[in-house]
Amino acid sequence: MKKLKNLILLNEKDNVAVATKRIDQNERLQPDLLVKDRIKIGFKVALNDINKNEDVIKYGEVIGKASKNIVQGELVHTHNLAGLRGQADKQITQK
Amino acid sequence: MKNKITAYLRPEGEVGIRNHILVMASVVCANKAVSMIGKNENNVVSITHPHGCDQAGEDRERTLRTLAGVASNPNVAGVIIVGLGCETISAEMIAEKISATEKPVYALEIQNNGGVSSTVEEGKRILKGLKDKASKVKRGKVGIDQLVVGLECGGSDAFSGITANPAVGVASDLIVENQGSVILSETPEFIGAEHLLIERCSDSKVKEKLAFIVQRFEQKAKDTGLDIRGANPTPGNMAGGITTLEEKSLGCIYKGGTSEVKEVIEYAEKPNKKGLIIMDTPGNDVESMTGMAAGGAQIMIFTTGRGTPTACAVAPTIKVATNSLIYENMKESMDINAGEIITGHKSIAEVGEEILALLIEVAEGRLTRGEILDQRDFAINRIGPTF
């Protein structure tokens, strides 16, 4: 677990980080990270661009796929991230 | 670290941390009588529920096992089961199963006792004797290896998997290191994280069983044609920052710590092994805790991010808030604040040790917030229709 300014990075492999405070739109948290949306506490921010259908990684594990192209600094939530498990229309994938 | 507790020594060798007298309905029709027997009585826990009749097969067996299991819980000193007389799950059937514990158990039937009022009168008379017997149960020093701790999370938020659950994981590892047991529950919340648990199973049989219960659960959802994402993650989970079921699961399994998974058991079954146990329970907190209490858990550790007051009917439930906001907002129901991990005031390990220290105090009689509020929830997980 790595603490960044107003964010927690849970695993080095992650492409999202979790807000530990409310972050304002267009707030620059690091020289290379401009947050594009207003992020509520506990919500996820994309640390780099994530293309549609690419894995979203948190805790070092896959939490779903991007349902549209996500740019760095964007909020990652139900509007652009979809889980792959527990759906009636999808096959169970045994890892 | 303190690893001895003073607790109630039950006749068959188990150890209780509370000394409840239980009045339990075998069937929905006995609820009124049960509530009246338990009314204005100290140290009596009344258990009512909407089941017990017109149930068949596996579903009936599971309800019976749950009722008998909760009454057999080591925290219970004596039991009165009240039935109607014509139901599927009779008071006698439950009493028969409890008798293995050698604790005093009585079965009453409303139809054979001249109705509700005289059954209540008889129940109140029996209670006097049970209270006398319960007060004479000897207490002794035992190790925390005698504890079976149920792990639960409810009303999760994005911080559940960052603060409270990892801290509970630290406590779980310490309990297992001391030869105690912890039960990790809630099968839907293994979905997407099961590969991490499967890697940690003690042998191939345990691995297969774990893969099986997860697949069975997911298949059940598929068979209904429903997308369980509508129910899990819940709207509250999503409002708390959790987006997907996988994400919720990955945060959820931290509660089990890092030790080997020794056994995977069905809902309301008793573990045969010690250490980290997995029980197949649903995501519904009260049904899940009831299943673990039926399996013999004497105490629960329960993390919450959205805030829930729920607590198990027979097992003291330690509530761990995942963030300071909910801790302050629902202080009357919260025992520990793991939110200080976010602010950096405490480490995960420190909160884990705090949880274990409180667990030991609660095992010796300190009341949880849930007990102070007399929050005693009970619900059985059904797997079949009522006919």
Short mmCIF file of C-alpha atoms in Angstrom, two decimals:
data_model
loop_
_atom_site.label_atom_id
_atom_site.label_comp_id
_atom_site.label_asym_id
_atom_site.label_seq_id
_atom_site.Cartn_x
_atom_site.Cartn_y
_atom_site.Cartn_z
CA MET A 1 0.00 0.00 0.00
CA LYS A 2 1.53 3.29 -1.12
CA LYS A 3 0.19 6.68 -0.06
CA LEU A 4 0.25 9.38 -2.72
CA LYS A 5 -1.17 12.85 -2.26
CA ASN A 6 -4.92 12.29 -1.59
CA LEU A 7 -4.69 8.81 -3.12
CA ILE A 8 -3.81 5.26 -2.09
CA LEU A 9 -2.10 2.96 -4.56
CA LEU A 10 -2.92 -0.55 -3.30
CA ASN A 11 -0.55 -2.49 -5.53
CA GLU A 12 2.28 -1.61 -7.92
CA LYS A 13 0.42 -3.39 -10.74
CA ASP A 14 -2.71 -1.25 -10.37
CA ASN A 15 -3.87 1.14 -13.06
CA VAL A 16 -6.30 2.87 -10.68
CA ALA A 17 -5.79 4.52 -7.28
CA VAL A 18 -8.33 5.25 -4.53
CA ALA A 19 -9.11 8.78 -3.34
CA THR A 20 -8.56 9.31 0.38
CA LYS A 21 -10.02 12.81 0.21
CA ARG A 22 -12.43 14.50 -2.13
CA ILE A 23 -10.48 15.61 -5.18
CA ASP A 24 -11.63 18.57 -7.25
CA GLN A 25 -11.95 18.59 -11.00
CA ASN A 26 -8.71 19.66 -12.72
CA GLU A 27 -6.68 19.24 -9.54
CA ARG A 28 -3.04 18.35 -10.26
CA LEU A 29 -1.97 15.76 -7.66
CA GLN A 30 1.44 15.08 -9.10
CA PRO A 31 3.44 16.69 -11.90
CA ASP A 32 2.26 13.84 -14.16
CA LEU A 33 -1.29 13.37 -12.84
CA LEU A 34 -4.07 15.84 -13.54
CA VAL A 35 -7.42 14.65 -12.17
CA LYS A 36 -10.10 15.34 -14.79
CA ASP A 37 -13.28 14.65 -12.78
CA ARG A 38 -14.43 15.46 -9.29
CA ILE A 39 -13.60 12.30 -7.30
CA LYS A 40 -15.45 11.44 -4.10
CA ILE A 41 -13.62 9.78 -1.23
CA GLY A 42 -13.15 6.04 -1.88
CA PHE A 43 -13.64 6.32 -5.63
CA LYS A 44 -11.09 5.34 -8.25
CA VAL A 45 -8.91 7.48 -10.55
CA ALA A 46 -7.23 6.12 -13.71
CA LEU A 47 -3.45 6.40 -13.34
CA ASN A 48 -2.91 5.96 -17.08
CA ASP A 49 -4.99 5.67 -20.23
CA ILE A 50 -6.99 2.43 -20.28
CA ASN A 51 -8.43 1.39 -23.64
CA LYS A 52 -11.87 -0.13 -24.04
CA ASN A 53 -11.82 -3.86 -23.11
CA GLU A 54 -8.53 -3.55 -21.27
CA ASP A 55 -8.30 -4.92 -17.74
CA VAL A 56 -8.80 -2.56 -14.84
CA ILE A 57 -6.42 -3.59 -12.05
CA LYS A 58 -6.89 -2.91 -8.33
CA TYR A 59 -5.38 -4.87 -5.40
CA GLY A 60 -3.03 -6.23 -8.11
CA GLU A 61 -5.97 -8.19 -9.58
CA VAL A 62 -8.48 -7.78 -12.40
CA ILE A 63 -11.67 -6.09 -11.17
CA GLY A 64 -13.27 -5.87 -14.64
CA LYS A 65 -12.78 -4.41 -18.10
CA ALA A 66 -13.04 -0.85 -19.35
CA SER A 67 -16.39 -0.50 -21.11
CA LYS A 68 -15.11 2.58 -22.97
CA ASN A 69 -11.78 4.30 -23.45
CA ILE A 70 -10.63 5.84 -20.18
CA VAL A 71 -8.07 8.63 -20.08
CA GLN A 72 -5.57 9.24 -17.31
CA GLY A 73 -7.05 11.19 -14.41
CA GLU A 74 -10.64 10.19 -15.14
CA LEU A 75 -13.05 8.76 -12.58
CA VAL A 76 -13.34 4.96 -12.99
CA HIS A 77 -16.75 3.66 -11.95
CA THR A 78 -19.90 2.02 -13.33
CA HIS A 79 -20.01 4.33 -16.39
CA ASN A 80 -16.70 3.08 -17.79
CA LEU A 81 -15.90 -0.15 -15.91
CA ALA A 82 -17.86 -3.43 -16.07
CA GLY A 83 -17.38 -6.54 -13.97
CA LEU A 84 -17.18 -9.87 -15.74
CA ARG A 85 -18.59 -12.16 -13.09
CA GLY A 86 -22.04 -12.95 -11.75
CA GLN A 87 -23.80 -12.11 -15.00
CA ALA A 88 -26.53 -14.36 -16.34
CA ASP A 89 -25.45 -14.00 -19.95
CA LYS A 90 -21.75 -14.75 -19.48
CA GLN A 91 -19.96 -18.09 -19.16
CA ILE A 92 -18.26 -18.82 -15.86
CA THR A 93 -14.52 -18.65 -16.33
CA GLN A 94 -12.68 -20.88 -13.88
CA LYS A 95 -9.26 -19.44 -13.24
CA MET B 1 -0.27 -11.22 23.81
CA LYS B 2 -2.97 -12.46 26.15
CA ASN B 3 -4.26 -15.79 24.87
CA LYS B 4 -6.25 -17.18 27.79
CA ILE B 5 -9.86 -16.40 28.66
CA THR B 6 -12.25 -17.27 31.46
CA ALA B 7 -15.31 -18.87 29.89
CA TYR B 8 -18.29 -21.17 30.53
CA LEU B 9 -17.44 -24.86 30.42
CA ARG B 10 -20.19 -26.85 28.71
CA PRO B 11 -20.90 -30.48 29.62
CA GLU B 12 -19.67 -31.96 26.35
CA GLY B 13 -16.36 -30.08 26.53
CA GLU B 14 -17.13 -27.00 24.46
CA VAL B 15 -16.59 -23.48 25.70
CA GLY B 16 -19.13 -20.67 25.79
CA ILE B 17 -18.44 -16.95 26.18
CA ARG B 18 -22.06 -16.15 27.06
CA ASN B 19 -24.60 -18.05 29.13
CA HIS B 20 -27.87 -17.48 27.30
CA ILE B 21 -31.14 -19.27 27.78
CA LEU B 22 -32.79 -19.67 24.43
CA VAL B 23 -36.50 -19.80 23.69
CA MET B 24 -36.91 -20.79 20.04
CA ALA B 25 -39.85 -21.34 17.73
CA SER B 26 -39.72 -24.50 15.61
CA VAL B 27 -42.31 -22.98 13.33
CA VAL B 28 -43.77 -19.57 12.49
CA CYS B 29 -47.01 -20.46 14.32
CA ALA B 30 -45.13 -20.58 17.64
CA ASN B 31 -43.64 -17.06 17.35
CA LYS B 32 -46.27 -15.42 19.54
CA ALA B 33 -45.83 -17.95 22.33
CA VAL B 34 -42.02 -17.64 22.13
CA SER B 35 -42.13 -13.83 22.34
CA MET B 36 -44.46 -14.02 25.33
CA ILE B 37 -42.31 -16.58 27.17
CA GLY B 38 -39.20 -14.43 26.74
CA LYS B 39 -40.90 -11.14 27.59
CA ASN B 40 -39.53 -9.37 30.69
CA GLU B 41 -37.08 -12.20 31.37
CA ASN B 42 -33.40 -11.48 32.00
CA ASN B 43 -30.73 -13.43 30.15
CA VAL B 44 -33.28 -14.95 27.78
CA VAL B 45 -32.88 -14.74 24.00
CA SER B 46 -36.08 -15.33 22.04
CA ILE B 47 -35.72 -16.64 18.49
CA THR B 48 -38.64 -16.26 16.12
CA HIS B 49 -38.67 -16.78 12.33
CA PRO B 50 -41.12 -17.29 9.44
CA HIS B 51 -40.14 -20.94 8.61
CA GLY B 52 -40.61 -24.49 9.84
CA CYS B 53 -43.61 -25.69 7.88
CA ASP B 54 -44.34 -26.92 4.34
CA GLN B 55 -40.64 -27.34 3.65
CA ALA B 56 -39.15 -30.35 1.88
CA GLY B 57 -35.87 -32.10 1.06
CA GLU B 58 -32.58 -30.26 1.32
CA ASP B 59 -34.29 -27.00 2.28
CA ARG B 60 -36.08 -28.61 5.22
CA GLU B 61 -32.88 -30.33 6.33
CA ARG B 62 -30.98 -27.03 6.19
CA THR B 63 -33.60 -25.15 8.23
CA LEU B 64 -33.64 -27.93 10.84
CA ARG B 65 -29.83 -27.99 10.97
CA THR B 66 -29.73 -24.20 11.42
CA LEU B 67 -32.30 -24.09 14.22
CA ALA B 68 -30.69 -27.01 16.08
CA GLY B 69 -27.20 -25.60 15.43
CA VAL B 70 -27.96 -22.16 16.87
CA ALA B 71 -29.59 -23.74 19.94
CA SER B 72 -26.52 -26.01 20.29
CA ASN B 73 -24.15 -23.02 20.12
CA PRO B 74 -21.76 -23.12 23.11
CA ASN B 75 -22.99 -19.67 24.22
CA VAL B 76 -26.36 -21.25 25.06
CA ALA B 77 -26.83 -22.81 28.51
CA GLY B 78 -30.35 -24.17 28.16
CA VAL B 79 -33.15 -24.26 25.61
CA ILE B 80 -36.92 -24.30 25.25
CA ILE B 81 -38.18 -25.14 21.77
CA VAL B 82 -41.81 -24.26 21.12
CA GLY B 83 -43.70 -25.90 18.26
CA LEU B 84 -47.32 -26.05 17.23
CA GLY B 85 -47.78 -29.81 16.83
CA CYS B 86 -48.56 -30.37 13.15
CA GLU B 87 -45.58 -28.68 11.44
CA THR B 88 -42.81 -30.09 9.20
CA ILE B 89 -40.06 -29.20 11.67
CA SER B 90 -41.28 -30.16 15.11
CA ALA B 91 -39.98 -29.01 18.47
CA GLU B 92 -39.08 -32.65 19.26
CA MET B 93 -36.93 -32.96 16.13
CA ILE B 94 -34.89 -29.91 17.09
CA ALA B 95 -34.66 -30.95 20.75
CA GLU B 96 -33.44 -34.40 19.71
CA LYS B 97 -30.57 -32.86 17.70
CA ILE B 98 -29.62 -30.52 20.57
CA SER B 99 -29.53 -33.37 23.07
CA ALA B 100 -26.03 -34.35 21.83
CA THR B 101 -24.72 -31.25 23.64
CA GLU B 102 -26.04 -32.60 26.97
CA LYS B 103 -27.40 -29.15 27.84
CA PRO B 104 -30.93 -28.96 29.30
CA VAL B 105 -33.51 -28.81 26.51
CA TYR B 106 -37.31 -28.79 26.63
CA ALA B 107 -39.80 -29.19 23.78
CA LEU B 108 -43.32 -27.72 24.10
CA GLU B 109 -46.19 -28.08 21.67
CA ILE B 110 -49.00 -25.55 21.68
CA GLN B 111 -51.62 -28.07 20.53
CA ASN B 112 -50.67 -30.46 23.36
CA ASN B 113 -50.55 -27.74 26.01
CA GLY B 114 -54.05 -26.36 25.70
CA GLY B 115 -53.16 -23.37 23.53
CA VAL B 116 -50.85 -20.38 23.62
CA SER B 117 -51.60 -19.02 27.12
CA SER B 118 -51.01 -22.28 28.95
CA THR B 119 -47.91 -22.98 26.82
CA VAL B 120 -46.55 -19.59 27.86
CA GLU B 121 -47.31 -20.38 31.50
CA GLU B 122 -45.49 -23.71 31.20
CA GLY B 123 -42.58 -22.05 29.39
CA LYS B 124 -42.22 -19.41 32.13
CA ARG B 125 -42.22 -22.19 34.76
CA ILE B 126 -39.47 -24.09 32.88
CA LEU B 127 -37.44 -20.87 32.53
CA LYS B 128 -37.08 -20.61 36.31
CA GLY B 129 -35.38 -24.01 36.45
CA LEU B 130 -33.20 -23.23 33.43
CA LYS B 131 -32.03 -19.95 34.99
CA ASP B 132 -31.07 -21.78 38.14
CA LYS B 133 -29.11 -24.38 36.15
CA ALA B 134 -27.44 -21.77 33.96
CA SER B 135 -26.25 -19.84 37.00
CA LYS B 136 -24.46 -22.95 38.26
CA VAL B 137 -22.42 -23.53 35.09
CA LYS B 138 -18.73 -23.47 36.03
CA ARG B 139 -16.30 -21.07 34.41
CA GLY B 140 -12.67 -21.88 33.81
CA LYS B 141 -9.50 -20.63 32.13
CA VAL B 142 -9.15 -21.86 28.57
CA GLY B 143 -6.98 -20.93 25.62
CA ILE B 144 -8.26 -18.88 22.70
CA ASP B 145 -7.76 -22.08 20.68
CA GLN B 146 -11.29 -22.85 21.95
CA LEU B 147 -12.73 -19.91 20.03
CA VAL B 148 -14.48 -20.14 16.69
CA VAL B 149 -14.74 -16.62 15.25
CA GLY B 150 -17.22 -15.82 12.47
CA LEU B 151 -16.06 -13.18 9.97
CA GLU B 152 -18.59 -10.98 8.24
CA CYS B 153 -18.74 -7.77 6.26
CA GLY B 154 -21.92 -5.87 5.55
CA GLY B 155 -22.64 -2.58 3.90
CA SER B 156 -19.16 -2.56 2.38
CA ASP B 157 -17.59 0.53 0.88
CA ALA B 158 -14.34 1.18 -0.96
CA PHE B 159 -12.47 1.29 2.36
CA SER B 160 -13.63 -2.15 3.53
CA GLY B 161 -10.86 -3.79 1.50
CA ILE B 162 -8.29 -1.14 2.46
CA THR B 163 -8.76 -0.64 6.21
CA ALA B 164 -11.15 -2.85 8.21
CA ASN B 165 -10.91 -6.13 6.30
CA PRO B 166 -7.09 -6.24 6.19
CA ALA B 167 -7.05 -5.33 9.91
CA VAL B 168 -9.47 -8.18 10.64
CA GLY B 169 -7.12 -10.36 8.56
CA VAL B 170 -4.30 -9.52 10.98
CA ALA B 171 -6.53 -10.58 13.91
CA SER B 172 -7.52 -13.76 12.02
CA ASP B 173 -3.89 -14.73 11.50
CA LEU B 174 -3.17 -14.20 15.21
CA ILE B 175 -6.16 -16.34 16.20
CA VAL B 176 -5.09 -19.12 13.82
CA GLU B 177 -1.48 -18.90 15.09
CA ASN B 178 -2.93 -19.58 18.55
CA GLN B 179 -4.75 -22.69 17.22
CA GLY B 180 -8.14 -21.00 17.21
CA SER B 181 -10.55 -21.01 14.27
CA VAL B 182 -11.98 -18.32 12.01
CA ILE B 183 -14.80 -18.83 9.53
CA LEU B 184 -14.71 -16.82 6.30
CA SER B 185 -18.21 -16.64 4.82
CA GLU B 186 -20.29 -15.13 1.99
CA THR B 187 -19.71 -17.14 -1.19
CA PRO B 188 -20.86 -14.42 -3.64
CA GLU B 189 -18.05 -12.33 -2.23
CA PHE B 190 -15.46 -14.90 -3.26
CA ILE B 191 -16.52 -14.50 -6.91
CA GLY B 192 -13.62 -12.96 -8.79
CA ALA B 193 -11.21 -13.58 -5.90
CA GLU B 194 -11.61 -17.33 -5.50
CA HIS B 195 -8.34 -18.09 -7.31
CA LEU B 196 -6.46 -16.42 -4.44
CA LEU B 197 -8.27 -18.58 -1.85
CA ILE B 198 -7.96 -21.76 -3.92
CA GLU B 199 -4.16 -21.29 -4.00
CA ARG B 200 -4.22 -21.32 -0.20
CA CYS B 201 -6.23 -24.53 0.31
CA SER B 202 -4.52 -27.26 2.33
CA ASP B 203 -5.15 -30.04 -0.21
CA SER B 204 -6.80 -30.83 -3.54
CA LYS B 205 -10.10 -31.90 -1.93
CA VAL B 206 -10.47 -28.54 -0.18
CA LYS B 207 -9.53 -26.78 -3.43
CA GLU B 208 -12.21 -28.70 -5.36
CA LYS B 209 -14.88 -28.02 -2.76
CA LEU B 210 -14.11 -24.30 -2.76
CA ALA B 211 -14.19 -24.09 -6.56
CA PHE B 212 -17.44 -26.08 -6.43
CA ILE B 213 -19.30 -23.81 -3.99
CA VAL B 214 -18.34 -20.69 -5.94
CA GLN B 215 -19.35 -22.24 -9.26
CA ARG B 216 -22.59 -23.53 -7.73
CA PHE B 217 -23.45 -20.06 -6.48
CA GLU B 218 -22.70 -18.37 -9.78
CA GLN B 219 -24.60 -21.11 -11.66
CA LYS B 220 -27.59 -20.60 -9.39
CA ALA B 221 -27.61 -16.93 -10.34
CA LYS B 222 -27.31 -17.82 -14.01
CA ASP B 223 -30.13 -20.38 -13.75
CA THR B 224 -32.49 -17.74 -12.46
CA GLY B 225 -31.59 -15.65 -15.50
CA LEU B 226 -30.76 -12.78 -13.21
CA ASP B 227 -27.76 -10.55 -13.29
CA ILE B 228 -26.68 -10.65 -9.66
CA ARG B 229 -24.87 -7.38 -10.17
CA GLY B 230 -28.24 -5.76 -9.56
CA ALA B 231 -28.16 -7.18 -6.03
CA ASN B 232 -24.44 -7.50 -5.40
CA PRO B 233 -22.64 -5.10 -5.31
CA THR B 234 -25.62 -3.34 -3.72
CA PRO B 235 -26.55 0.24 -4.62
CA GLY B 236 -24.95 1.24 -1.31
CA ASN B 237 -21.69 -0.53 -2.16
CA MET B 238 -21.60 1.36 -5.45
CA ALA B 239 -22.39 4.67 -3.78
CA GLY B 240 -19.46 3.85 -1.49
CA GLY B 241 -17.04 3.53 -4.39
CA ILE B 242 -17.19 -0.21 -5.19
CA THR B 243 -17.88 -0.75 -8.90
CA THR B 244 -17.76 -4.51 -9.55
CA LEU B 245 -18.39 -7.80 -7.75
CA GLU B 246 -14.75 -8.82 -8.32
CA GLU B 247 -13.61 -5.63 -6.62
CA LYS B 248 -15.92 -6.24 -3.66
CA SER B 249 -14.74 -9.86 -3.38
CA LEU B 250 -11.04 -8.98 -3.51
CA GLY B 251 -11.60 -6.60 -0.59
CA CYS B 252 -13.83 -9.05 1.26
CA ILE B 253 -11.43 -12.00 1.43
CA TYR B 254 -8.81 -10.00 3.32
CA LYS B 255 -10.81 -10.76 6.47
CA GLY B 256 -9.53 -14.35 6.37
CA GLY B 257 -5.89 -13.26 6.74
CA THR B 258 -3.13 -15.20 5.03
CA SER B 259 -3.25 -18.70 6.52
CA GLU B 260 -4.05 -22.00 4.83
CA VAL B 261 -7.72 -22.83 4.14
CA LYS B 262 -8.25 -26.04 6.13
CA GLU B 263 -11.84 -26.93 5.30
CA VAL B 264 -14.82 -25.82 3.22
CA ILE B 265 -18.21 -26.55 4.79
CA GLU B 266 -21.87 -26.16 3.88
CA TYR B 267 -24.19 -23.56 5.44
CA ALA B 268 -24.77 -24.13 9.19
CA GLU B 269 -22.42 -27.12 9.34
CA LYS B 270 -19.91 -27.55 12.14
CA PRO B 271 -16.24 -27.45 11.16
CA ASN B 272 -14.24 -30.63 11.74
CA LYS B 273 -10.91 -28.87 11.47
CA LYS B 274 -9.29 -25.93 13.23
CA GLY B 275 -7.76 -22.88 11.61
CA LEU B 276 -9.19 -20.97 8.65
CA ILE B 277 -12.53 -22.48 7.59
CA ILE B 278 -14.74 -21.37 4.70
CA MET B 279 -18.52 -21.70 5.04
CA ASP B 280 -20.86 -21.45 2.05
CA THR B 281 -23.22 -18.65 3.07
CA PRO B 282 -25.07 -15.95 1.11
CA GLY B 283 -24.13 -12.26 1.12
CA ASN B 284 -27.09 -11.48 3.39
CA ASP B 285 -25.36 -10.60 6.67
CA VAL B 286 -27.94 -11.95 9.09
CA GLU B 287 -28.38 -15.26 7.23
CA SER B 288 -24.62 -15.61 7.01
CA MET B 289 -24.01 -14.93 10.73
CA THR B 290 -26.85 -17.27 11.70
CA GLY B 291 -25.18 -20.02 9.61
CA MET B 292 -21.86 -19.47 11.36
CA ALA B 293 -23.50 -19.40 14.81
CA ALA B 294 -25.19 -22.71 13.90
CA GLY B 295 -21.73 -24.01 13.04
CA GLY B 296 -20.56 -23.15 16.56
CA ALA B 297 -19.03 -19.66 16.22
CA GLN B 298 -19.14 -18.02 19.67
CA ILE B 299 -18.19 -14.54 18.46
CA MET B 300 -18.36 -12.48 15.25
CA ILE B 301 -16.12 -9.77 13.81
CA PHE B 302 -18.13 -7.64 11.40
CA THR B 303 -16.79 -4.83 9.21
CA THR B 304 -18.99 -2.12 7.74
CA GLY B 305 -18.42 0.93 5.60
CA ARG B 306 -21.97 2.10 4.98
CA GLY B 307 -22.94 1.36 8.60
CA THR B 308 -25.24 -1.39 9.78
CA PRO B 309 -26.50 -2.02 13.30
CA THR B 310 -26.99 -5.77 12.83
CA ALA B 311 -25.61 -8.30 15.32
CA CYS B 312 -25.96 -12.04 15.78
CA ALA B 313 -28.66 -13.31 18.16
CA VAL B 314 -26.40 -15.60 20.20
CA ALA B 315 -22.82 -14.52 19.42
CA PRO B 316 -21.46 -11.09 20.45
CA THR B 317 -20.68 -9.16 17.26
CA ILE B 318 -17.73 -6.75 17.18
CA LYS B 319 -18.39 -4.00 14.66
CA VAL B 320 -15.43 -2.49 12.87
CA ALA B 321 -16.06 0.73 10.92
CA THR B 322 -14.03 1.07 7.71
CA ASN B 323 -13.98 4.89 7.80
CA SER B 324 -14.14 7.56 10.50
CA LEU B 325 -17.25 9.18 9.05
CA ILE B 326 -19.43 6.12 9.58
CA TYR B 327 -17.80 5.45 12.94
CA GLU B 328 -18.83 8.90 14.14
CA ASN B 329 -22.20 8.78 12.41
CA MET B 330 -23.25 5.42 13.89
CA LYS B 331 -21.12 5.37 17.03
CA GLU B 332 -23.79 3.61 19.08
CA SER B 333 -23.36 0.51 16.89
CA MET B 334 -19.58 0.60 16.30
CA ASP B 335 -16.91 -1.01 18.49
CA ILE B 336 -13.73 -0.13 16.58
CA ASN B 337 -12.72 2.54 14.07
CA ALA B 338 -10.42 1.26 11.33
CA GLY B 339 -10.81 4.59 9.52
CA GLU B 340 -7.68 5.90 11.22
CA ILE B 341 -5.70 3.72 8.82
CA ILE B 342 -6.72 6.09 5.99
CA THR B 343 -5.53 9.17 7.84
CA GLY B 344 -2.29 7.39 8.73
CA HIS B 345 -2.89 7.67 12.48
CA LYS B 346 -2.79 3.89 12.85
CA SER B 347 -1.36 1.00 10.88
CA ILE B 348 -3.32 -2.06 9.70
CA ALA B 349 -1.33 -4.19 12.17
CA GLU B 350 -2.17 -1.85 15.07
CA VAL B 351 -5.90 -1.97 14.35
CA GLY B 352 -5.65 -5.77 13.92
CA GLU B 353 -4.12 -6.09 17.38
CA GLU B 354 -6.76 -3.73 18.77
CA ILE B 355 -9.49 -5.98 17.33
CA LEU B 356 -7.94 -9.08 18.90
CA ALA B 357 -7.52 -7.35 22.29
CA LEU B 358 -11.20 -6.33 22.23
CA LEU B 359 -12.22 -9.83 21.11
CA ILE B 360 -10.53 -11.28 24.17
CA GLU B 361 -12.23 -8.75 26.46
CA VAL B 362 -15.61 -9.50 24.86
CA ALA B 363 -14.94 -13.23 25.24
CA GLU B 364 -14.56 -12.55 28.97
CA GLY B 365 -17.81 -10.64 29.25
CA ARG B 366 -17.34 -7.07 28.02
CA LEU B 367 -20.48 -6.11 26.12
CA THR B 368 -20.36 -5.18 22.45
CA ARG B 369 -22.35 -2.16 21.25
CA GLY B 370 -24.80 -4.57 19.67
CA GLU B 371 -25.34 -6.30 23.02
CA ILE B 372 -25.83 -2.97 24.77
CA LEU B 373 -28.54 -2.17 22.21
CA ASP B 374 -29.87 -5.74 22.57
CA GLN B 375 -29.62 -6.15 18.80
CA ARG B 376 -30.24 -9.88 18.29
CA ASP B 377 -30.81 -10.74 14.65
CA PHE B 378 -31.65 -14.13 13.24
CA ALA B 379 -32.43 -15.30 9.70
CA ILE B 380 -32.17 -18.66 7.97
CA ASN B 381 -30.92 -19.05 4.42
CA ARG B 382 -33.58 -20.99 2.47
CA ILE B 383 -32.80 -22.94 -0.69
CA GLY B 384 -36.25 -24.21 -1.62
CA PRO B 385 -39.81 -22.99 -1.94
CA THR B 386 -42.46 -23.14 0.76
CA PHE B 387 -45.09 -25.58 -0.49
#
